[in-house]
PDB file of C-alpha atoms in Angstrom:
ATOM      1  CA  UNK A   1       6.680 -11.345  14.056  1.00 77.00           C
ATOM      2  CA  UNK A   2       7.855  -8.834  11.001  1.00 83.00           C
ATOM      3  CA  UNK A   3       7.403  -5.303  12.147  1.00 89.00           C
ATOM      4  CA  UNK A   4       7.633  -2.127  10.118  1.00 95.00           C
ATOM      5  CA  UNK A   5       7.851   1.286  12.313  1.00 96.00           C
ATOM      6  CA  UNK A   6       7.907   4.682  10.580  1.00 97.00           C
ATOM      7  CA  UNK A   7       8.770   7.935  12.279  1.00 97.00           C
ATOM      8  CA  UNK A   8       8.319  10.514  12.536  1.00 97.00           C
ATOM      9  CA  UNK A   9       4.454  10.203  12.246  1.00 97.00           C
ATOM     10  CA  UNK A  10       4.130  13.703  10.710  1.00 97.00           C
ATOM     11  CA  UNK A  11       6.743  16.302   9.585  1.00 98.00           C
ATOM     12  CA  UNK A  12       6.429  19.793   8.685  1.00 98.00           C
ATOM     13  CA  UNK A  13       9.074  21.688   6.592  1.00 98.00           C
ATOM     14  CA  UNK A  14       9.581  24.837   5.148  1.00 98.00           C
ATOM     15  CA  UNK A  15      10.336  24.962   1.390  1.00 98.00           C
ATOM     16  CA  UNK A  16      13.882  24.142   0.877  1.00 97.00           C
ATOM     17  CA  UNK A  17      14.361  22.706   4.393  1.00 98.00           C
ATOM     18  CA  UNK A  18      15.951  19.111   3.798  1.00 98.00           C
ATOM     19  CA  UNK A  19      14.995  16.383   6.052  1.00 98.00           C
ATOM     20  CA  UNK A  20      14.909  12.687   6.511  1.00 98.00           C
ATOM     21  CA  UNK A  21      12.247  10.078   6.933  1.00 98.00           C
ATOM     22  CA  UNK A  22      12.787   6.843   9.025  1.00 98.00           C
ATOM     23  CA  UNK A  23      11.593   3.305   8.385  1.00 98.00           C
ATOM     24  CA  UNK A  24      12.825   0.767  10.897  1.00 98.00           C
ATOM     25  CA  UNK A  25      12.173  -2.952  10.274  1.00 96.00           C
ATOM     26  CA  UNK A  26      12.334  -6.438  11.699  1.00 93.00           C
ATOM     27  CA  UNK A  27      11.752  -9.050   8.997  1.00 88.00           C
ATOM     28  CA  UNK A  28      12.874 -12.721   8.578  1.00 85.00           C
ATOM     29  CA  UNK A  29      14.248 -13.115   4.867  1.00 85.00           C
ATOM     30  CA  UNK A  30      14.067  -9.599   3.373  1.00 89.00           C
ATOM     31  CA  UNK A  31      12.997  -9.751  -0.227  1.00 90.00           C
ATOM     32  CA  UNK A  32      12.819  -5.912  -0.753  1.00 93.00           C
ATOM     33  CA  UNK A  33      11.961  -2.528   1.065  1.00 96.00           C
ATOM     34  CA  UNK A  34       9.538  -0.381  -0.969  1.00 96.00           C
ATOM     35  CA  UNK A  35       8.821   3.225  -0.703  1.00 98.00           C
ATOM     36  CA  UNK A  36       5.734   4.516  -1.901  1.00 97.00           C
ATOM     37  CA  UNK A  37       3.843   8.219  -2.089  1.00 98.00           C
ATOM     38  CA  UNK A  38       0.302   8.411  -1.280  1.00 97.00           C
ATOM     39  CA  UNK A  39      -1.647  11.734  -1.955  1.00 97.00           C
ATOM     40  CA  UNK A  40      -4.979  12.411   0.028  1.00 94.00           C
ATOM     41  CA  UNK A  41      -7.948  10.387  -1.485  1.00 93.00           C
ATOM     42  CA  UNK A  42      -5.586   8.322  -3.821  1.00 96.00           C
ATOM     43  CA  UNK A  43      -3.866   5.072  -3.932  1.00 97.00           C
ATOM     44  CA  UNK A  44      -0.205   4.448  -2.909  1.00 97.00           C
ATOM     45  CA  UNK A  45       2.294   5.298  -6.006  1.00 97.00           C
ATOM     46  CA  UNK A  46       5.377   3.446  -6.216  1.00 96.00           C
ATOM     47  CA  UNK A  47       8.762   5.237  -5.554  1.00 97.00           C
ATOM     48  CA  UNK A  48      11.420   2.994  -5.123  1.00 94.00           C
ATOM     49  CA  UNK A  49      12.440  -0.496  -4.193  1.00 95.00           C
ATOM     50  CA  UNK A  50      15.965  -1.609  -2.373  1.00 96.00           C
ATOM     51  CA  UNK A  51      17.172  -4.998  -2.008  1.00 93.00           C
ATOM     52  CA  UNK A  52      20.435  -5.054   0.024  1.00 93.00           C
ATOM     53  CA  UNK A  53      22.212  -3.110   2.524  1.00 95.00           C
ATOM     54  CA  UNK A  54      24.132  -0.412   1.298  1.00 97.00           C
ATOM     55  CA  UNK A  55      21.843   0.233  -1.765  1.00 97.00           C
ATOM     56  CA  UNK A  56      20.775   3.876  -2.738  1.00 98.00           C
ATOM     57  CA  UNK A  57      18.239   5.023  -5.442  1.00 97.00           C
ATOM     58  CA  UNK A  58      17.499   8.466  -6.267  1.00 97.00           C
ATOM     59  CA  UNK A  59      14.499  10.179  -7.887  1.00 95.00           C
ATOM     60  CA  UNK A  60      14.433  14.138  -8.512  1.00 95.00           C
ATOM     61  CA  UNK A  61      14.579  15.487  -4.705  1.00 97.00           C
ATOM     62  CA  UNK A  62      14.300  12.148  -3.102  1.00 98.00           C
ATOM     63  CA  UNK A  63      16.966   9.560  -2.018  1.00 98.00           C
ATOM     64  CA  UNK A  64      16.376   6.122  -0.542  1.00 98.00           C
ATOM     65  CA  UNK A  65      19.002   4.144   1.533  1.00 98.00           C
ATOM     66  CA  UNK A  66      18.996   0.999   3.242  1.00 97.00           C
ATOM     67  CA  UNK A  67      20.820  -0.712   6.213  1.00 95.00           C
ATOM     68  CA  UNK A  68      20.167  -4.066   7.767  1.00 93.00           C
ATOM     69  CA  UNK A  69      17.725  -2.537  10.240  1.00 94.00           C
ATOM     70  CA  UNK A  70      16.407   0.691   8.610  1.00 97.00           C
ATOM     71  CA  UNK A  71      15.754   2.814   5.581  1.00 98.00           C
ATOM     72  CA  UNK A  72      15.892   6.550   5.375  1.00 98.00           C
ATOM     73  CA  UNK A  73      13.997   8.640   2.661  1.00 98.00           C
ATOM     74  CA  UNK A  74      16.098  11.691   2.316  1.00 98.00           C
ATOM     75  CA  UNK A  75      14.277  14.651   0.842  1.00 98.00           C
ATOM     76  CA  UNK A  76      16.520  17.517  -0.398  1.00 98.00           C
ATOM     77  CA  UNK A  77      15.278  21.218  -0.719  1.00 98.00           C
ATOM     78  CA  UNK A  78      11.800  19.974  -0.773  1.00 98.00           C
ATOM     79  CA  UNK A  79       8.936  21.965  -2.429  1.00 98.00           C
ATOM     80  CA  UNK A  80       5.082  21.933  -1.609  1.00 98.00           C
ATOM     81  CA  UNK A  81       4.212  19.405  -4.142  1.00 97.00           C
ATOM     82  CA  UNK A  82       6.248  16.951  -2.168  1.00 98.00           C
ATOM     83  CA  UNK A  83       3.582  17.265   0.614  1.00 98.00           C
ATOM     84  CA  UNK A  84       2.111  13.620   0.742  1.00 98.00           C
ATOM     85  CA  UNK A  85       2.146  10.505   3.000  1.00 97.00           C
ATOM     86  CA  UNK A  86       5.197   8.418   2.537  1.00 98.00           C
ATOM     87  CA  UNK A  87       4.849   4.673   2.968  1.00 98.00           C
ATOM     88  CA  UNK A  88       7.276   2.141   4.027  1.00 97.00           C
ATOM     89  CA  UNK A  89       6.933  -1.610   3.254  1.00 95.00           C
ATOM     90  CA  UNK A  90       9.063  -4.812   3.511  1.00 94.00           C
ATOM     91  CA  UNK A  91       8.460  -7.851   1.407  1.00 90.00           C
ATOM     92  CA  UNK A  92       9.588 -11.328   3.141  1.00 82.00           C
ATOM     93  CA  UNK A  93       9.216 -14.620   1.496  1.00 72.00           C
ATOM     94  CA  UNK A  94       5.291 -14.375   1.756  1.00 74.00           C
ATOM     95  CA  UNK A  95       3.960 -11.093   2.858  1.00 82.00           C
ATOM     96  CA  UNK A  96       4.243  -7.416   2.291  1.00 89.00           C
ATOM     97  CA  UNK A  97       3.963  -5.459   5.758  1.00 92.00           C
ATOM     98  CA  UNK A  98       3.378  -1.961   5.614  1.00 95.00           C
ATOM     99  CA  UNK A  99       4.381   0.973   8.049  1.00 95.00           C
ATOM    100  CA  UNK A 100       1.728   3.573   9.177  1.00 96.00           C
ATOM    101  CA  UNK A 101       3.599   6.195   7.031  1.00 97.00           C
ATOM    102  CA  UNK A 102       4.864   9.643   7.715  1.00 98.00           C
ATOM    103  CA  UNK A 103       2.645  12.718   6.817  1.00 97.00           C
ATOM    104  CA  UNK A 104       5.012  15.298   5.208  1.00 98.00           C
ATOM    105  CA  UNK A 105       3.855  18.858   4.936  1.00 98.00           C
ATOM    106  CA  UNK A 106       5.989  21.210   2.920  1.00 98.00           C
ATOM    107  CA  UNK A 107       5.026  24.985   3.382  1.00 97.00           C
ATOM    108  CA  UNK A 108       6.047  27.699   0.972  1.00 96.00           C
TER     109      UNK A 108
ATOM    110  CA  UNK B   1      -2.227   1.058 -19.642  1.00 79.00           C
ATOM    111  CA  UNK B   2      -4.921   2.134 -17.137  1.00 86.00           C
ATOM    112  CA  UNK B   3      -3.035  -0.075 -14.645  1.00 95.00           C
ATOM    113  CA  UNK B   4      -5.483  -1.097 -11.650  1.00 97.00           C
ATOM    114  CA  UNK B   5      -8.840   0.395 -11.643  1.00 97.00           C
ATOM    115  CA  UNK B   6     -11.519   0.352  -8.764  1.00 98.00           C
ATOM    116  CA  UNK B   7     -15.234   0.787  -8.695  1.00 97.00           C
ATOM    117  CA  UNK B   8     -17.019   2.352  -6.788  1.00 97.00           C
ATOM    118  CA  UNK B   9     -15.114   5.388  -5.625  1.00 97.00           C
ATOM    119  CA  UNK B  10     -17.284   5.865  -2.570  1.00 97.00           C
ATOM    120  CA  UNK B  11     -20.213   3.931  -1.261  1.00 97.00           C
ATOM    121  CA  UNK B  12     -22.434   4.359   1.831  1.00 97.00           C
ATOM    122  CA  UNK B  13     -23.873   0.948   3.271  1.00 97.00           C
ATOM    123  CA  UNK B  14     -26.394   0.127   6.010  1.00 97.00           C
ATOM    124  CA  UNK B  15     -25.658  -2.370   8.488  1.00 97.00           C
ATOM    125  CA  UNK B  16     -26.348  -5.863   7.341  1.00 97.00           C
ATOM    126  CA  UNK B  17     -26.236  -4.733   3.672  1.00 97.00           C
ATOM    127  CA  UNK B  18     -23.918  -6.615   1.065  1.00 96.00           C
ATOM    128  CA  UNK B  19     -22.011  -5.116  -1.827  1.00 97.00           C
ATOM    129  CA  UNK B  20     -19.024  -6.236  -4.096  1.00 98.00           C
ATOM    130  CA  UNK B  21     -16.058  -3.769  -4.772  1.00 98.00           C
ATOM    131  CA  UNK B  22     -14.712  -4.366  -8.217  1.00 98.00           C
ATOM    132  CA  UNK B  23     -11.093  -4.362  -9.187  1.00 98.00           C
ATOM    133  CA  UNK B  24      -9.547  -4.861 -12.512  1.00 98.00           C
ATOM    134  CA  UNK B  25      -5.923  -4.845 -13.867  1.00 97.00           C
ATOM    135  CA  UNK B  26      -4.524  -4.638 -17.475  1.00 96.00           C
ATOM    136  CA  UNK B  27      -0.942  -5.399 -17.056  1.00 95.00           C
ATOM    137  CA  UNK B  28      -1.289  -9.241 -16.924  1.00 94.00           C
ATOM    138  CA  UNK B  29      -0.079  -9.661 -13.508  1.00 95.00           C
ATOM    139  CA  UNK B  30      -0.498 -12.956 -11.704  1.00 94.00           C
ATOM    140  CA  UNK B  31      -0.816 -11.845  -8.223  1.00 95.00           C
ATOM    141  CA  UNK B  32      -3.672  -9.548  -6.951  1.00 96.00           C
ATOM    142  CA  UNK B  33      -4.479  -8.189  -3.436  1.00 96.00           C
ATOM    143  CA  UNK B  34      -6.992  -6.534  -1.171  1.00 98.00           C
ATOM    144  CA  UNK B  35      -5.956  -4.278   1.427  1.00 98.00           C
ATOM    145  CA  UNK B  36      -7.967  -2.021   3.735  1.00 98.00           C
ATOM    146  CA  UNK B  37      -6.215   1.021   5.182  1.00 97.00           C
ATOM    147  CA  UNK B  38      -7.489   2.577   8.566  1.00 95.00           C
ATOM    148  CA  UNK B  39      -6.346   5.934  10.066  1.00 88.00           C
ATOM    149  CA  UNK B  40      -3.180   5.772  11.531  1.00 84.00           C
ATOM    150  CA  UNK B  41      -2.577   2.264  10.620  1.00 87.00           C
ATOM    151  CA  UNK B  42      -0.562   0.395   8.024  1.00 88.00           C
ATOM    152  CA  UNK B  43      -2.290  -1.297   5.009  1.00 95.00           C
ATOM    153  CA  UNK B  44      -3.710  -4.861   6.187  1.00 96.00           C
ATOM    154  CA  UNK B  45      -3.909  -7.543   3.483  1.00 95.00           C
ATOM    155  CA  UNK B  46      -7.650  -9.046   3.706  1.00 97.00           C
ATOM    156  CA  UNK B  47      -7.121 -11.734   0.726  1.00 96.00           C
ATOM    157  CA  UNK B  48      -4.694 -12.355  -2.243  1.00 95.00           C
ATOM    158  CA  UNK B  49      -4.797 -14.662  -5.311  1.00 96.00           C
ATOM    159  CA  UNK B  50      -1.735 -16.077  -7.277  1.00 94.00           C
ATOM    160  CA  UNK B  51      -3.908 -16.659 -10.498  1.00 93.00           C
ATOM    161  CA  UNK B  52      -7.326 -17.336 -11.978  1.00 93.00           C
ATOM    162  CA  UNK B  53      -9.112 -19.793  -9.497  1.00 94.00           C
ATOM    163  CA  UNK B  54      -6.664 -19.535  -6.690  1.00 95.00           C
ATOM    164  CA  UNK B  55      -7.341 -17.291  -3.468  1.00 96.00           C
ATOM    165  CA  UNK B  56      -6.080 -17.102  -0.100  1.00 94.00           C
ATOM    166  CA  UNK B  57      -6.547 -15.402   3.150  1.00 95.00           C
ATOM    167  CA  UNK B  58      -4.450 -12.593   4.418  1.00 93.00           C
ATOM    168  CA  UNK B  59      -4.135 -11.087   7.749  1.00 92.00           C
ATOM    169  CA  UNK B  60      -7.992  -9.755   8.230  1.00 95.00           C
ATOM    170  CA  UNK B  61     -10.185 -11.731   6.146  1.00 96.00           C
ATOM    171  CA  UNK B  62     -13.151 -12.212   8.271  1.00 96.00           C
ATOM    172  CA  UNK B  63     -16.314 -10.737   7.023  1.00 96.00           C
ATOM    173  CA  UNK B  64     -14.986 -10.777   3.344  1.00 97.00           C
ATOM    174  CA  UNK B  65     -14.999 -13.076   0.296  1.00 97.00           C
ATOM    175  CA  UNK B  66     -13.293 -13.110  -2.830  1.00 97.00           C
ATOM    176  CA  UNK B  67     -13.294 -14.971  -6.273  1.00 95.00           C
ATOM    177  CA  UNK B  68     -10.669 -14.791  -9.257  1.00 97.00           C
ATOM    178  CA  UNK B  69     -12.316 -16.047 -12.518  1.00 96.00           C
ATOM    179  CA  UNK B  70     -10.040 -14.200 -14.837  1.00 96.00           C
ATOM    180  CA  UNK B  71      -6.601 -12.932 -14.636  1.00 96.00           C
ATOM    181  CA  UNK B  72      -7.840  -9.278 -14.877  1.00 97.00           C
ATOM    182  CA  UNK B  73     -10.758  -9.370 -12.274  1.00 98.00           C
ATOM    183  CA  UNK B  74     -10.350  -9.527  -8.494  1.00 98.00           C
ATOM    184  CA  UNK B  75     -13.654  -8.523  -6.652  1.00 98.00           C
ATOM    185  CA  UNK B  76     -14.192  -8.287  -3.038  1.00 98.00           C
ATOM    186  CA  UNK B  77     -17.398  -9.202  -1.540  1.00 98.00           C
ATOM    187  CA  UNK B  78     -18.800  -7.985   1.822  1.00 96.00           C
ATOM    188  CA  UNK B  79     -21.801 -10.079   2.900  1.00 90.00           C
ATOM    189  CA  UNK B  80     -23.176  -8.535   6.067  1.00 94.00           C
ATOM    190  CA  UNK B  81     -21.720  -5.019   6.466  1.00 96.00           C
ATOM    191  CA  UNK B  82     -20.809  -4.081   9.838  1.00 97.00           C
ATOM    192  CA  UNK B  83     -19.438  -0.589  11.152  1.00 97.00           C
ATOM    193  CA  UNK B  84     -16.074  -2.149  11.695  1.00 96.00           C
ATOM    194  CA  UNK B  85     -15.756  -2.493   7.643  1.00 97.00           C
ATOM    195  CA  UNK B  86     -15.663   1.109   7.387  1.00 97.00           C
ATOM    196  CA  UNK B  87     -12.545   1.881   5.902  1.00 97.00           C
ATOM    197  CA  UNK B  88     -10.919   2.605   2.592  1.00 98.00           C
ATOM    198  CA  UNK B  89     -10.132  -0.341   0.530  1.00 98.00           C
ATOM    199  CA  UNK B  90      -7.251  -0.627  -2.046  1.00 98.00           C
ATOM    200  CA  UNK B  91      -6.528  -3.250  -4.786  1.00 98.00           C
ATOM    201  CA  UNK B  92      -3.093  -4.198  -5.893  1.00 97.00           C
ATOM    202  CA  UNK B  93      -1.375  -6.245  -8.532  1.00 96.00           C
ATOM    203  CA  UNK B  94       2.154  -7.642  -9.148  1.00 94.00           C
ATOM    204  CA  UNK B  95       3.896  -9.915 -11.375  1.00 91.00           C
ATOM    205  CA  UNK B  96       5.109 -12.035  -8.524  1.00 84.00           C
ATOM    206  CA  UNK B  97       4.868 -12.010  -4.713  1.00 79.00           C
ATOM    207  CA  UNK B  98       8.532 -12.036  -3.628  1.00 77.00           C
ATOM    208  CA  UNK B  99      10.555  -8.786  -4.220  1.00 75.00           C
ATOM    209  CA  UNK B 100       7.976  -7.348  -6.908  1.00 85.00           C
ATOM    210  CA  UNK B 101       6.483  -3.907  -6.794  1.00 91.00           C
ATOM    211  CA  UNK B 102       2.647  -3.790  -6.175  1.00 94.00           C
ATOM    212  CA  UNK B 103       0.690  -1.424  -8.074  1.00 95.00           C
ATOM    213  CA  UNK B 104      -2.268   0.013  -6.452  1.00 97.00           C
ATOM    214  CA  UNK B 105      -5.536   1.228  -7.525  1.00 98.00           C
ATOM    215  CA  UNK B 106      -7.212   4.416  -6.275  1.00 97.00           C
ATOM    216  CA  UNK B 107      -9.163   2.959  -3.714  1.00 97.00           C
ATOM    217  CA  UNK B 108     -12.705   2.710  -2.739  1.00 98.00           C
ATOM    218  CA  UNK B 109     -14.043   4.536   0.478  1.00 97.00           C
ATOM    219  CA  UNK B 110     -16.651   2.715   2.323  1.00 98.00           C
ATOM    220  CA  UNK B 111     -18.844   3.835   5.218  1.00 97.00           C
ATOM    221  CA  UNK B 112     -21.051   1.540   7.033  1.00 97.00           C
ATOM    222  CA  UNK B 113     -23.864   2.964   9.274  1.00 96.00           C
TER     223      UNK B 113
END
């Protein structure tokens, strides 16, 4: 069965302290790996799509990478406004399967 | 473009009551989805639609019904509300199902007492 596991469940950083979020997956026929940001009380907001191992994408302080078994969301010099829950999802031939998310808190 | 819109934002239901959660998208997407999100869990697919008049069950369809009469609208119906249906419900849409980004609405928070 396809599975997506995100770690850690929660992460607290000081402003400027870089770190990485992990998304491990098992899927038959990967059609895409997606990262979303979700603020409290809001819907998930699309960040990145990665399609093949070795692919990388960047947006401001965020960089997503992909291997055959996992994806990382690297956050460089985070700011308090980066505080949110980050969701990972994998798309196979039919379904989009979501991880439970990593709740990131960045303290000033 | 408003994207995906959902109403209401919040609703309290009594056990056994019925309600319809509304979802509309203005991106001319063929595919639409309903998910529920429970604390500590990933989003779970309830139903999806590949176009007007065509719907299919997702992972957790029991207790729900859907219809799709237009490209824009995809309402979710709860017939006999149960406490287990307390959750946050998200509607999403995409151009196709494989490898395409799903765009989400703001969600409806439902409490069944």
